[in-house]
Coordinates of C-alpha atoms in Angstrom, one line a residue:
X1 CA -2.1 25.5 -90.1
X2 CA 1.7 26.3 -89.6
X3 CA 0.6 28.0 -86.4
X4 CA -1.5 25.5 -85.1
X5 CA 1.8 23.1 -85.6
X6 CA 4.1 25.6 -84.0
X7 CA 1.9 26.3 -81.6
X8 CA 1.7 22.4 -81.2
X9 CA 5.5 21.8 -80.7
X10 CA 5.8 25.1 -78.2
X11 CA 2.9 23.1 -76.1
X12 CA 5.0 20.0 -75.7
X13 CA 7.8 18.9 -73.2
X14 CA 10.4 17.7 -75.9
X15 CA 9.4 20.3 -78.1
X16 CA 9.2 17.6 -80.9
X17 CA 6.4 15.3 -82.4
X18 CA 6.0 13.2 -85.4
X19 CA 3.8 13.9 -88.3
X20 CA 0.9 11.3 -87.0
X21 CA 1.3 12.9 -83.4
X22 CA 0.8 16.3 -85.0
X23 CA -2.0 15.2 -86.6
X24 CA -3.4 13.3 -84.2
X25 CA -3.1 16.2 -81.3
X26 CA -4.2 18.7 -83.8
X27 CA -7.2 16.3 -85.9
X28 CA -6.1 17.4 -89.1
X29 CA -5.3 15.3 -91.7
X30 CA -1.2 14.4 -92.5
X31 CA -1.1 16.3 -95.4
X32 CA -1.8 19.4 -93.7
X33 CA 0.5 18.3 -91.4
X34 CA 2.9 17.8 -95.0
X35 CA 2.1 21.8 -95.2
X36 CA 2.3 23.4 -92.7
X37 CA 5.8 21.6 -92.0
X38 CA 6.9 22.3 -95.5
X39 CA 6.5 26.0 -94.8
X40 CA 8.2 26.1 -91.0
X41 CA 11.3 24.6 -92.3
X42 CA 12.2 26.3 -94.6
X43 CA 11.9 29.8 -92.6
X44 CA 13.8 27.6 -89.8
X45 CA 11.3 27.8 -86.9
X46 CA 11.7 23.9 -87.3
X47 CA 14.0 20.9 -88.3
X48 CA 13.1 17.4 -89.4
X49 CA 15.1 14.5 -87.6
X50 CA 14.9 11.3 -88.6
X51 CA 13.9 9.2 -85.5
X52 CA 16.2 5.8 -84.4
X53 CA 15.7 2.7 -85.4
X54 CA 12.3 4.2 -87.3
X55 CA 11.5 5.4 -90.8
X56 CA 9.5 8.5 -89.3
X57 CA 10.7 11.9 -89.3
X58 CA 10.7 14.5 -85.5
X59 CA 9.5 17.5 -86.4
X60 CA 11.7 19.9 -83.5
X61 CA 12.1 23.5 -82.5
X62 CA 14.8 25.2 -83.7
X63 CA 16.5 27.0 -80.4
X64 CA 16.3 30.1 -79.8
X65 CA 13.2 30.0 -81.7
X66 CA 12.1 33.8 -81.2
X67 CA 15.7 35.3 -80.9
X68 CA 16.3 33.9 -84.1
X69 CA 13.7 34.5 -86.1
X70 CA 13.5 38.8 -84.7
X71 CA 16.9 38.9 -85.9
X72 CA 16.3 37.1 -89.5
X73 CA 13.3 39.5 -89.8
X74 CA 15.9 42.5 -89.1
X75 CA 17.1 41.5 -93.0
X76 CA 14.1 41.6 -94.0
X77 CA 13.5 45.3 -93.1
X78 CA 16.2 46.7 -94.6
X79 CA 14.7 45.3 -97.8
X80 CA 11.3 46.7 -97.0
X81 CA 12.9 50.0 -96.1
X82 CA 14.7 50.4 -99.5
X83 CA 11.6 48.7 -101.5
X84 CA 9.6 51.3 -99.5
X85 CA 11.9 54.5 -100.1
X86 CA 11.6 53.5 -104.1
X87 CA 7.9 53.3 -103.7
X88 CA 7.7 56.8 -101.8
X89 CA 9.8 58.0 -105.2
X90 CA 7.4 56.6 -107.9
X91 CA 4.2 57.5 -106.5
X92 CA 5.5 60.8 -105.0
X93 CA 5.7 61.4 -101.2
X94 CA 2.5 63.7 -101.4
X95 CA 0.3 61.4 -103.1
X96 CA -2.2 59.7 -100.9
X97 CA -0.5 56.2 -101.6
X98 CA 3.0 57.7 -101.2
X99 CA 1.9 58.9 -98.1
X100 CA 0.8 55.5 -96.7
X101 CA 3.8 54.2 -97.8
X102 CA 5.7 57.5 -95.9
X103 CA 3.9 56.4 -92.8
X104 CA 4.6 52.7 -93.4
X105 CA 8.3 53.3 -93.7
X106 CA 8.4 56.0 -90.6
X107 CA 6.8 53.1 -88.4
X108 CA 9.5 50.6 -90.0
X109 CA 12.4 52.6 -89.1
X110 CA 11.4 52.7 -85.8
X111 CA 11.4 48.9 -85.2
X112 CA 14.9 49.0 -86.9
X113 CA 16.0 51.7 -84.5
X114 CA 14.4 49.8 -81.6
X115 CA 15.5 46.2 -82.3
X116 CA 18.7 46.1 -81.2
X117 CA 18.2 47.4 -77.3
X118 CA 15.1 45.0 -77.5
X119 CA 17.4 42.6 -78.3
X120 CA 19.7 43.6 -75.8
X121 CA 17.3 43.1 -72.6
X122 CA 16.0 40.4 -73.9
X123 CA 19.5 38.6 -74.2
X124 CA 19.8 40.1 -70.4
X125 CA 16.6 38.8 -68.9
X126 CA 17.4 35.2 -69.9
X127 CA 20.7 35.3 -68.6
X128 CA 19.2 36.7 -65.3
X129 CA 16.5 34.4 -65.0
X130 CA 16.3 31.8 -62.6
X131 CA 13.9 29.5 -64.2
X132 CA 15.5 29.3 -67.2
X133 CA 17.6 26.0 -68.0
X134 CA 21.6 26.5 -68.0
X135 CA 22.3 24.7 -71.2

């Protein structure tokens, strides 16, 4: 359901809908609307604004959804590369599960290595591109 919701607010012009919109677009009931939106926030893909004059709450993007999130998952390698590394130490690295672990931290490493000149481009293209709003 968070992906059908995120997936929901990417689809629309404002990039923002309420809870009975959500639900309405997706034909789910509210409260898994109520879950899904309590899991996106949290991880920031999405705020809750409080809409004027109304009781109801927006659910929005956060901006720069993707950039954001690649570089908040960066942390989150370094953390699986040292939970990893003690893993590769308990089971031993020539153990059958020590090697799928050796293999899952070589793969790992290389998106660490790699993320930041992915980054880079990226950063590059969307100044360079013309269709892109100037904000």
């Amino acid at each position: 359901m968070p992906a059908l919701v995120f997936v929901a607010l990417l689809a629309t012009d404002s990039g923002g809908l309420t809870a009975e919109e959500l639900a309405a677009q997706l034909q789910v009931s509210r409260a898994a609307i109520s879950g899904a939106v309590n899991y996106l926030s949290p991880v920031g893909l999405i705020t809750r604004e409080r809409q004027p004059g109304t009781r109801r709450y927006r659910y929005v993007l956060q901006d720069p959804t993707w950039f954001e999130l690649v570089v908040r998952r960066e942390r989150l390698l370094d953390r699986w590369i040292t939970t990893t590394r003690d893993g590769i130490n308990a089971l031993g690295p020539t153990t059958p599960a020590g090697q799928r672990l050796a293999e899952s931290l070589a793969f790992v490493e290389f998106l660490q290595r790699e993320m930041p000149a992915m980054l880079t481009r990226w950063r590059e293209l969307q100044t360079n591109n013309p269709r892109r709003k100037s904000t």
